[in-house]
XYZ file of C-alpha atoms in Angstrom:
691
model
C 8.807 20.240 3.274
C 8.297 21.930 -0.211
C 7.373 19.960 -3.329
C 11.173 20.346 -4.431
C 12.002 18.155 -1.248
C 10.073 14.862 -2.514
C 13.725 13.179 -2.814
C 14.272 13.646 0.826
C 11.076 11.047 1.198
C 12.813 8.002 1.936
C 10.308 4.719 2.283
C 12.058 1.611 4.506
C 10.920 -1.725 3.617
C 10.171 -4.622 5.972
C 13.745 -5.516 7.459
C 15.362 -9.072 6.508
C 17.180 -9.809 9.817
C 20.678 -12.214 9.472
C 20.326 -15.507 11.632
C 22.755 -14.087 14.202
C 20.493 -11.331 14.962
C 23.151 -8.376 14.624
C 22.108 -7.230 11.513
C 19.652 -6.440 9.018
C 19.267 -5.480 5.255
C 16.733 -3.074 4.298
C 15.824 -1.110 0.805
C 15.734 2.459 1.194
C 13.753 3.944 -2.039
C 13.097 7.726 -2.546
C 11.317 9.635 -5.694
C 14.373 10.807 -8.045
C 13.348 13.711 -10.059
C 15.930 13.763 -12.218
C 15.263 10.092 -13.211
C 11.755 10.707 -13.323
C 11.350 6.779 -11.365
C 11.391 5.659 -7.973
C 15.027 4.720 -7.177
C 16.709 2.614 -4.308
C 19.373 0.290 -3.085
C 19.660 -1.899 -0.478
C 21.555 -1.142 2.865
C 23.284 -3.155 5.625
C 21.860 -1.971 9.126
C 23.525 -2.655 12.490
C 20.971 -3.781 15.109
C 23.410 -3.879 18.086
C 22.391 -1.531 21.058
C 24.337 1.983 20.753
C 23.516 5.397 20.704
C 21.571 6.842 17.702
C 23.527 8.056 14.482
C 23.573 12.182 14.900
C 21.049 13.724 12.648
C 22.769 15.730 9.669
C 21.510 18.726 7.777
C 22.563 17.703 4.390
C 24.112 14.708 2.558
C 23.252 11.145 3.143
C 21.694 10.301 6.285
C 22.931 6.853 6.677
C 26.524 8.344 6.501
C 26.260 9.772 9.627
C 28.608 9.176 12.415
C 26.824 7.413 15.050
C 27.656 8.896 18.795
C 27.800 5.315 20.140
C 29.914 2.166 19.163
C 27.560 0.875 16.083
C 28.820 1.695 12.880
C 26.286 3.485 10.592
C 24.305 1.705 8.274
C 25.901 1.419 4.436
C 24.865 0.931 1.125
C 25.142 -3.168 0.075
C 24.315 -2.283 -3.868
C 23.918 -0.157 -6.320
C 20.998 -0.725 -8.788
C 18.787 1.361 -9.968
C 15.959 -0.316 -7.968
C 16.879 -2.889 -5.623
C 13.955 -4.200 -2.921
C 12.497 -6.788 -1.040
C 15.516 -8.538 0.563
C 15.370 -12.002 2.125
C 17.915 -13.620 3.928
C 18.459 -17.431 2.799
C 18.166 -19.466 5.891
C 21.664 -20.131 6.925
C 22.139 -16.003 6.106
C 24.675 -16.738 3.304
C 22.786 -15.236 0.685
C 20.283 -12.489 0.212
C 17.579 -12.645 -2.919
C 16.366 -9.438 -3.973
C 14.245 -7.937 -6.627
C 16.522 -5.560 -9.082
C 14.509 -3.564 -11.775
C 16.794 -1.493 -14.184
C 15.368 1.664 -15.987
C 12.271 0.876 -17.958
C 12.245 -2.676 -17.451
C 10.354 -5.386 -15.265
C 11.884 -6.507 -11.703
C 14.246 -9.804 -12.035
C 14.917 -11.983 -8.809
C 18.838 -11.481 -7.860
C 20.840 -12.918 -4.797
C 24.002 -11.515 -3.339
C 26.611 -13.480 -1.458
C 27.052 -11.851 2.276
C 30.394 -12.549 2.585
C 31.197 -10.425 -0.902
C 31.190 -10.599 -4.339
C 28.690 -9.500 -7.092
C 25.397 -10.491 -7.302
C 24.026 -13.127 -9.555
C 20.830 -12.895 -11.796
C 18.512 -15.960 -10.954
C 15.496 -14.800 -13.389
C 14.936 -13.463 -16.666
C 10.895 -13.296 -17.067
C 9.523 -10.841 -19.798
C 7.378 -9.386 -17.390
C 9.302 -9.835 -14.410
C 8.910 -11.047 -11.012
C 6.470 -9.673 -8.304
C 7.488 -11.862 -4.974
C 9.465 -14.805 -3.962
C 10.425 -16.678 -0.792
C 13.120 -19.338 0.049
C 12.749 -23.166 0.420
C 13.519 -24.065 4.063
C 16.672 -25.612 3.174
C 17.878 -22.338 0.987
C 18.266 -24.636 -2.187
C 15.045 -23.202 -3.968
C 13.290 -19.842 -4.661
C 9.604 -19.939 -5.131
C 8.500 -16.826 -7.075
C 5.392 -15.135 -8.625
C 5.492 -13.965 -12.207
C 2.960 -13.153 -15.137
C 2.743 -15.620 -17.865
C 1.151 -13.833 -21.020
C -0.699 -15.220 -23.574
C 0.933 -15.940 -27.076
C 1.062 -12.902 -29.251
C 0.371 -10.321 -26.457
C 2.782 -8.189 -24.029
C 5.720 -8.114 -26.501
C 5.692 -12.074 -26.921
C 6.238 -12.204 -30.207
C 8.416 -9.658 -31.839
C 6.824 -7.425 -34.355
C 3.214 -7.852 -33.006
C 2.593 -4.223 -31.313
C -0.080 -3.884 -28.570
C -2.488 -2.111 -31.170
C -1.844 -4.720 -33.479
C -3.419 -7.922 -30.733
C -6.073 -9.770 -31.122
C -9.501 -8.731 -29.876
C -9.635 -9.957 -25.793
C -12.931 -12.236 -25.334
C -14.483 -11.087 -21.682
C -16.536 -13.357 -19.916
C -16.047 -12.795 -16.356
C -16.967 -9.996 -13.758
C -13.289 -8.463 -13.260
C -10.790 -7.897 -16.063
C -8.847 -5.088 -14.968
C -6.901 -3.644 -12.093
C -5.658 -0.413 -11.403
C -2.019 -0.041 -12.228
C -1.680 -2.867 -14.137
C -4.473 -2.793 -17.054
C -5.800 -6.120 -18.124
C -4.795 -9.207 -16.233
C -7.048 -12.223 -17.474
C -4.728 -12.513 -20.555
C -1.752 -12.620 -18.158
C -2.478 -14.819 -15.222
C 0.326 -14.731 -12.289
C 1.616 -18.206 -11.720
C 3.971 -19.632 -9.231
C 7.821 -20.551 -10.095
C 10.139 -22.751 -8.602
C 14.044 -22.087 -9.296
C 17.017 -23.574 -8.031
C 19.224 -21.590 -6.637
C 23.308 -21.711 -8.476
C 26.290 -21.929 -6.642
C 27.048 -18.036 -6.858
C 30.718 -19.113 -6.157
C 30.966 -21.318 -9.090
C 32.363 -20.085 -12.609
C 29.664 -18.315 -14.395
C 27.794 -20.040 -17.652
C 27.826 -17.928 -20.536
C 25.554 -18.307 -23.288
C 24.856 -15.909 -26.662
C 22.232 -13.904 -26.549
C 20.645 -12.495 -29.776
C 20.037 -8.381 -29.994
C 18.565 -6.419 -32.453
C 21.508 -4.048 -33.085
C 23.539 -7.091 -34.513
C 25.472 -10.259 -33.704
C 25.190 -12.553 -30.622
C 25.993 -11.122 -27.087
C 27.660 -13.433 -24.452
C 25.786 -13.289 -21.304
C 25.698 -15.502 -17.990
C 22.837 -17.656 -18.060
C 20.070 -17.755 -15.717
C 18.766 -21.136 -14.200
C 15.688 -22.410 -15.931
C 12.454 -21.992 -13.555
C 9.886 -24.157 -13.251
C 6.099 -23.552 -12.969
C 4.134 -25.149 -10.502
C 0.632 -23.740 -10.810
C -1.598 -24.938 -13.366
C -4.923 -23.092 -13.456
C -4.974 -19.878 -15.743
C -6.204 -17.674 -12.629
C -3.880 -14.883 -10.676
C -1.763 -16.781 -7.722
C -0.472 -15.030 -4.527
C 1.002 -15.106 -1.167
C 3.726 -17.946 -1.524
C 4.298 -19.987 1.385
C 6.575 -23.066 1.937
C 5.330 -26.005 4.154
C 8.351 -26.964 7.015
C 9.959 -29.739 4.817
C 9.871 -28.021 1.679
C 7.949 -30.714 0.035
C 5.100 -28.536 -1.037
C 4.080 -24.645 -1.994
C 0.920 -22.947 -0.452
C -0.382 -20.392 -2.605
C -3.624 -18.580 -3.042
C -5.276 -18.570 -6.250
C -7.875 -16.624 -7.286
C -11.447 -17.652 -7.906
C -14.377 -16.551 -10.229
C -16.629 -13.745 -8.878
C -20.320 -14.320 -8.814
C -22.659 -10.942 -9.671
C -21.882 -8.485 -6.761
C -19.217 -10.637 -5.033
C -15.956 -9.362 -3.935
C -12.530 -11.081 -5.567
C -11.047 -13.626 -3.803
C -9.242 -17.077 -3.479
C -8.673 -20.412 -2.534
C -5.848 -21.640 -0.805
C -4.285 -24.326 -2.604
C -1.234 -26.430 -1.389
C 1.008 -27.854 -4.431
C 3.607 -30.864 -4.141
C 6.657 -29.853 -5.392
C 8.094 -33.466 -5.457
C 7.649 -36.503 -7.886
C 6.302 -35.497 -10.721
C 4.633 -32.495 -9.438
C 1.099 -32.015 -10.678
C -2.423 -32.423 -8.080
C -2.552 -30.447 -5.038
C -4.978 -29.904 -2.324
C -7.522 -27.031 -1.775
C -8.288 -25.366 1.706
C -11.687 -25.893 2.878
C -12.004 -22.089 4.031
C -15.808 -21.744 3.828
C -16.723 -18.495 3.564
C -13.325 -16.844 4.197
C -11.271 -14.795 1.483
C -7.710 -15.565 2.549
C -5.250 -12.524 1.943
C -1.909 -13.864 3.549
C -0.781 -17.553 4.746
C 2.207 -18.954 6.406
C 3.310 -22.388 7.759
C 4.295 -22.764 11.354
C 7.326 -25.087 11.872
C 4.958 -27.830 13.328
C 3.153 -27.748 10.180
C 0.232 -25.659 11.044
C -1.191 -23.155 8.521
C -2.107 -19.879 9.474
C -4.459 -17.616 7.615
C -5.253 -13.904 7.498
C -8.748 -13.638 5.801
C -11.742 -11.768 5.503
C -15.353 -13.353 6.123
C -17.149 -12.314 3.489
C -20.381 -13.721 4.409
C -22.571 -16.665 2.531
C -23.048 -14.586 -0.497
C -19.336 -13.657 -0.679
C -20.752 -9.712 -0.830
C -20.368 -8.605 2.840
C -16.883 -6.661 2.475
C -17.730 -3.307 3.929
C -15.368 -2.838 6.997
C -15.055 -6.566 7.411
C -11.703 -6.522 9.349
C -9.507 -9.646 8.309
C -8.859 -12.214 11.471
C -6.141 -14.429 12.078
C -6.893 -18.108 11.553
C -5.010 -21.501 12.294
C -5.351 -25.155 10.583
C -3.313 -27.552 12.686
C -3.913 -30.325 10.085
C -4.680 -28.003 6.634
C -5.728 -30.861 4.938
C -8.622 -31.682 6.835
C -9.627 -29.613 9.598
C -11.567 -26.285 9.939
C -9.983 -22.745 10.243
C -10.172 -21.609 14.265
C -10.027 -18.061 14.580
C -7.660 -16.479 16.830
C -8.340 -12.786 16.839
C -11.491 -10.701 17.023
C -12.499 -8.644 13.677
C -15.066 -6.606 15.677
C -12.210 -4.903 17.583
C -8.814 -5.874 16.147
C -7.859 -4.610 12.601
C -5.320 -6.924 11.573
C -3.182 -7.527 8.682
C 0.081 -8.237 6.592
C 1.993 -11.437 6.280
C 1.760 -13.976 9.476
C 5.482 -14.464 10.758
C 5.501 -17.745 12.449
C 7.916 -17.766 15.435
C 10.243 -21.101 16.506
C 8.388 -21.276 20.100
C 4.665 -20.862 18.549
C 2.330 -18.327 17.485
C 2.891 -15.498 14.797
C 3.645 -11.972 14.813
C 0.697 -9.335 12.841
C 0.421 -5.962 12.491
C -2.158 -4.307 14.681
C -4.242 -1.055 13.299
C -5.696 1.080 16.043
C -6.462 4.537 16.286
C -4.260 5.994 13.991
C -0.837 3.942 14.996
C 0.143 0.243 13.771
C 1.743 -2.186 16.039
C 3.314 -5.372 16.130
C 1.690 -7.970 17.870
C 2.294 -11.497 18.739
C -0.742 -13.683 18.866
C -0.253 -17.326 20.299
C -2.099 -20.474 19.478
C -4.639 -19.954 21.908
C -5.255 -16.724 20.814
C -3.615 -14.365 23.373
C -2.702 -11.166 21.573
C 0.305 -9.303 23.109
C 1.284 -6.044 21.563
C 4.971 -5.511 21.243
C 4.780 -1.955 20.409
C 3.740 1.351 21.652
C 3.396 4.844 21.066
C 2.844 7.046 17.993
C 4.504 4.545 15.230
C 3.340 2.929 12.058
C 4.938 -0.002 11.919
C 5.076 -1.193 8.044
C 7.256 -4.780 8.309
C 8.949 -6.503 10.724
C 11.580 -9.320 10.453
C 13.137 -11.798 12.855
C 16.411 -13.338 13.312
C 18.622 -15.023 16.306
C 15.755 -13.768 18.822
C 15.807 -10.205 17.588
C 13.045 -8.516 16.337
C 13.410 -5.695 14.330
C 10.978 -3.356 12.454
C 10.483 -0.900 9.620
C 8.160 2.200 10.909
C 7.275 6.018 10.679
C 6.529 8.285 13.349
C 5.541 11.997 13.245
C 9.237 13.129 12.762
C 10.368 10.425 10.289
C 8.974 8.654 6.957
C 10.724 5.193 7.130
C 13.401 3.974 10.015
C 14.627 0.787 11.446
C 14.071 -0.032 14.947
C 14.822 -3.142 17.227
C 12.048 -4.075 19.612
C 14.086 -4.638 22.889
C 11.763 -7.125 24.405
C 12.367 -9.744 21.639
C 10.306 -11.796 19.549
C 9.107 -14.537 21.904
C 6.010 -14.919 23.830
C 7.788 -15.617 27.177
C 9.672 -12.092 26.167
C 6.869 -10.265 25.330
C 4.489 -11.117 27.780
C 6.819 -8.770 30.437
C 5.465 -5.756 28.341
C 8.611 -3.771 29.017
C 10.066 -3.435 25.905
C 10.435 -0.276 23.873
C 11.362 0.496 19.825
C 14.928 1.459 19.755
C 15.770 3.477 16.429
C 19.134 2.529 14.710
C 18.767 4.584 11.816
C 17.885 8.532 10.692
C 16.998 8.420 7.199
C 14.751 10.974 7.327
C 17.308 13.462 9.061
C 17.354 15.700 5.633
C 13.689 15.538 5.650
C 13.382 16.883 9.007
C 16.348 19.720 8.658
C 14.001 20.878 5.252
C 11.558 21.719 8.223
C 8.563 19.519 9.324
C 5.892 20.325 11.893
C 4.743 17.875 14.481
C 0.558 17.855 14.329
C -1.194 17.787 17.472
C -3.893 14.942 18.103
C -7.483 16.021 18.984
C -10.668 14.448 19.941
C -13.837 16.721 19.005
C -17.290 15.781 20.348
C -19.428 15.485 17.312
C -23.183 16.884 17.376
C -24.451 13.285 18.096
C -22.261 13.077 21.134
C -19.735 10.919 18.540
C -16.064 11.384 19.319
C -14.364 12.371 16.033
C -10.332 11.290 16.206
C -7.402 13.004 14.317
C -4.691 15.687 13.847
C -3.951 19.370 13.591
C -1.048 21.195 12.028
C -0.353 24.268 12.275
C 2.409 26.758 10.506
C 5.341 28.211 12.806
C 4.913 31.834 13.539
C 2.042 33.764 14.971
C -1.183 34.917 13.707
C -4.067 33.259 12.007
C -3.720 30.540 8.814
C -6.254 30.131 6.398
C -7.314 26.276 6.837
C -7.820 23.381 5.268
C -9.881 20.281 5.714
C -8.367 17.153 4.447
C -10.299 13.971 3.980
C -8.651 10.705 3.668
C -9.246 8.008 0.746
C -10.933 4.157 1.473
C -13.231 4.728 3.062
C -11.921 2.268 5.084
C -8.742 3.290 5.746
C -7.166 6.161 7.841
C -4.978 8.931 8.575
C -2.294 7.907 10.796
C 0.601 9.703 13.072
C 3.395 9.155 10.738
C 5.023 12.168 8.924
C 2.854 12.851 5.858
C 4.102 14.510 2.899
C 0.502 16.199 2.055
C 0.338 17.684 5.362
C 3.832 18.958 5.321
C 4.067 20.672 2.178
C 0.693 22.516 2.437
C 1.960 23.823 6.167
C 5.085 25.199 4.523
C 2.974 27.001 2.147
C 1.250 28.516 4.987
C -2.049 26.678 5.667
C -3.586 24.933 9.148
C -4.767 21.188 7.860
C -7.398 19.634 9.919
C -7.846 16.012 9.339
C -9.506 13.296 10.993
C -10.836 9.842 11.065
C -14.659 9.851 10.526
C -16.924 7.239 10.846
C -16.371 4.742 7.903
C -12.605 4.686 8.738
C -10.136 1.722 9.804
C -8.944 1.243 13.181
C -11.559 2.004 15.562
C -13.328 -1.118 14.974
C -16.056 -2.722 12.837
C -19.102 -0.979 14.094
C -17.011 2.408 13.257
C -16.355 1.581 10.082
C -19.980 -0.503 9.321
C -21.651 3.450 9.826
C -21.557 4.788 6.393
C -22.862 1.303 4.723
C -25.353 2.371 2.437
C -25.504 5.906 4.255
C -22.325 7.535 2.656
C -22.393 11.426 3.016
C -24.459 11.024 6.452
C -22.436 10.870 9.727
C -19.164 10.879 7.964
C -20.117 14.443 6.526
C -21.525 15.262 10.310
C -17.873 14.205 11.661
C -15.293 15.718 9.209
C -17.616 19.192 9.294
C -17.563 18.818 13.542
C -13.774 17.917 13.694
C -12.832 21.135 11.603
C -15.266 23.285 13.908
C -13.738 21.551 16.985
C -10.518 22.313 15.540
C -11.138 26.064 14.969
C -12.387 26.835 18.471
C -9.644 24.547 20.290
C -6.831 26.862 18.251
C -7.003 30.234 17.821
C -4.276 30.361 15.212
C -6.917 28.909 12.754
C -8.751 31.076 10.785
C -12.878 29.809 10.448
C -13.612 32.410 8.696
C -11.049 31.201 5.567
C -11.300 27.722 4.973
C -10.723 25.229 1.940
C -11.348 21.436 1.625
C -9.701 18.357 0.135
C -9.817 14.733 -0.969
C -9.004 11.790 -3.015
C -10.915 8.826 -3.751
C -13.442 8.533 -0.824
C -12.086 11.841 0.138
C -12.932 13.196 -3.367
C -16.341 11.937 -2.919
C -16.635 13.414 0.484
C -15.162 16.811 -0.678
C -17.642 16.769 -3.318
C -20.612 15.858 -1.133
C -19.265 18.596 1.414
C -19.517 21.715 -1.194
C -23.043 20.291 -2.323
C -23.952 20.738 1.284
C -22.136 23.496 3.019
C -21.194 26.509 1.243
C -18.728 28.220 3.874
C -15.471 27.054 1.518
C -13.145 29.708 -0.510
C -12.339 26.575 -2.311
C -12.119 22.948 -3.094
C -9.915 19.872 -4.248
C -11.572 17.230 -6.006
C -9.471 14.124 -6.562
C -9.320 11.266 -8.103
C -12.840 10.790 -6.727
C -15.949 8.264 -6.453
C -18.165 11.008 -7.825
C -20.645 9.045 -9.943
C -22.185 5.818 -8.441
C -24.278 5.069 -11.094
C -21.760 4.956 -13.636
C -18.946 3.283 -11.517
C -20.409 0.042 -12.116
C -18.994 -1.805 -15.069
C -16.380 1.069 -15.713
C -14.161 0.536 -12.255
C -11.880 -2.536 -11.662
C -13.845 -2.642 -8.320
C -17.577 -1.708 -9.985
C -18.844 -4.739 -9.907
C -19.194 -5.055 -6.329
C -17.698 -1.594 -4.285
C -21.200 0.309 -5.092
C -23.493 -2.216 -4.710
C -22.412 -2.361 -1.212
C -21.451 0.894 -0.145
C -24.272 2.693 -1.448
C -26.781 -0.074 -2.424
C -28.575 -1.086 -5.676
C -31.911 1.287 -6.319
C -31.866 3.880 -8.020
C -33.136 5.621 -4.949
C -30.314 4.353 -2.932
C -27.769 5.551 -5.308
C -29.066 9.050 -5.885
C -29.331 9.949 -2.582
C -25.708 9.204 -1.982
C -24.231 10.560 -5.093
C -22.240 13.738 -5.643
C -22.998 13.820 -9.447
C -27.095 14.049 -8.108
C -26.421 16.859 -6.294
C -23.551 18.792 -8.391
C -26.215 21.332 -9.191
C -26.109 22.729 -5.424
C -22.242 23.096 -6.080
C -21.123 26.876 -5.939
C -17.783 26.635 -4.347
C -14.852 27.047 -6.985
C -13.638 23.494 -7.566
C -10.366 21.800 -8.983
C -10.693 18.731 -10.289
C -8.015 16.478 -10.208
C -7.436 13.087 -11.985
C -4.866 10.733 -13.545
C -5.953 9.834 -17.234
C -4.966 5.701 -16.323
C -6.931 5.523 -13.570
C -9.284 2.330 -13.274
C -10.037 2.511 -9.732
C -12.025 5.972 -10.133
C -12.143 6.121 -14.147
C -11.381 9.041 -15.713
C -14.943 9.703 -16.769
C -15.995 9.791 -12.902
C -14.018 13.439 -13.273
C -14.831 14.355 -16.839
C -18.936 14.191 -15.969
C -18.510 15.980 -12.705
C -16.146 18.666 -13.989
C -18.510 19.024 -17.281
C -21.701 19.487 -14.848
C -19.973 22.107 -12.723
C -18.863 23.989 -16.029
C -22.360 23.797 -17.079
C -23.759 25.192 -13.974
C -21.214 28.316 -13.932
C -18.887 27.075 -11.205
C -15.489 28.235 -11.297
C -13.569 25.196 -12.023
C -10.740 23.348 -13.579
C -10.222 20.146 -14.611
C -6.344 18.797 -14.279
C -5.462 15.168 -15.695
C -2.112 13.513 -15.587
C -1.155 11.554 -18.581
C 0.398 8.038 -17.883
C -0.589 8.081 -14.068
C -3.209 5.567 -12.273
C -5.148 6.199 -9.020
C -1.868 5.592 -7.070
C -0.415 8.918 -8.286
C -0.036 11.035 -5.125
C 1.477 7.847 -3.617
C 4.076 6.147 -6.393
C 3.236 8.421 -9.396
C 6.540 9.415 -11.659
C 8.157 11.906 -9.407
C 7.836 14.762 -11.987
C 4.326 14.513 -12.035
C 3.962 14.075 -7.965
C 6.015 17.551 -7.676
C 3.703 19.051 -10.388
C 0.796 17.721 -8.449
C 1.712 19.753 -5.680
C 2.487 22.655 -7.305
C -1.143 22.702 -9.038
C -2.721 22.478 -6.002
C -0.915 25.476 -3.888
C -1.603 27.447 -7.237
C -5.160 26.794 -6.804
C -5.027 27.489 -3.218
C -3.007 30.492 -3.609
C -5.864 31.781 -6.201
C -8.875 31.171 -4.094
C -7.581 30.926 -0.805
C -4.291 32.911 -0.155
C -2.127 33.241 2.666
C -1.199 36.392 4.226
């Protein structure tokens, strides 16, 4: 895979499974270099058992003729970017989000039996999430509500002419969004119109001239009243109330979290009840068929600060209004997450992260956890309908596919442990045809006897290859077994790539993750270097005398820390790094709490773990790569680090991408993503040339 192959990277959404269980709808998105945007449409995917569609070296993989009886997936919509499909309870409609070029996504519904999609919302700042009511007559959705005079709410008032902002809270911006206090996210409910009826047309004025007639959209009703951000929608089984997570005010050093609030939708509305979760910070909620409330939440301790490597767990409240939550999973050993999906016969489905994989698990109401998938897969979403469990997933040869879990989605069926994952799409066929390698799994015993788990990817052919040590962000994140564009582009250019999940990473238990709390740059540094040495010793194709190091975010931190303490590297790439903990406080969108827990509060603690404090020890040629609008690791982190390198005479460059934020490499403009690869490869060709 080369940088120009980015449009072949297809990402598949959580599958919406039809109630009859025979087919699903997914959104397939991809970077488009010509449009310089991420585009995508909805696809209908048959789920019946049959032989896989044949892989095609070119063209549209979803149109490949299957070798069995099942029809190939087919495109349902042709919007610019159609995402997040969800079936109505009766399966007659598919609701989804549609975004036009340079416009915010709106909520639409599409009749399954044929006909055009119908627009349901026309929100100034768009819609971010939604859910169907149990009877299918309403949709609840989330949308930001701007203060009057801001964000184009008043014609003629440009952003630079808006009134000054008065800030009194600990948090006021978010990476990828910007200011959010003056545009809180609220929950709304809207009636679903009869899509077969004659459309109601209303005139809409346009700046270019006379009024233009267009179909009217129904008027939504706002159901949240507090001007804070709301998330995690869930209808009660009878549809009479809506559960949300309402943000609550942060204290000094506290993590931003929320309160579960249940709001009545009948009668005059208003009021609502808060659910007492104690020290828990809720992340996702769902109501079971019997009215029980399931909550995925992180225990932040009595002061609301203890977030480092604290796994979320699943909790249940059988009577949410007056009972304490009961924990069903073990956060010490289980890394669970995602939105809980309640099943009719009890319990929920969740995602479980473990050792670079992610699987679907069934968690019963007595806490018994049964894993439903296995092997080297990373399940990103799942849906159930008619007894069929479908998942979206990636593996070493696919970036995103749909599969069916053969064992079914019930506790009794999953208990047999006999189910396999049957793939029913092949969206990654053109990407594999462009050329990908399968990394080899490796475990290295480190200097203190600790096992370090990771992978090694080597170019095809003979001879030794210059070797790159790649370090992930987080730090409480992990590399996985899934096909990874970063690895593939570097390998295609002729580099062997070694990457691991050192102490501090997720998926190996809380003790593994908490090992670097207020000890960053200690055992994590040892782990990545020991893994590099072990990989070189285990594979003669890796040239240990020609090595480089690179990483982003926390990986940028550890890269900068590494080259201050180990001078073997021919070059380094420090990307979007957490480089100066002292100035991180007060500038980052998470600066009010992140550094305080990860590196500590005293000047001595901060200096002992700060790459900026030891930048004078760096001799390695270093490319500093950053995004202009990064609010997670602000641009000033890179500017200060680069300036210090420059002052000290180190061979260095600073590359800044305009208009991008912390997520450049994952969801930035496609042309910038391609240019980013080109900049990195050019740096390596100059400082660590191949052949």
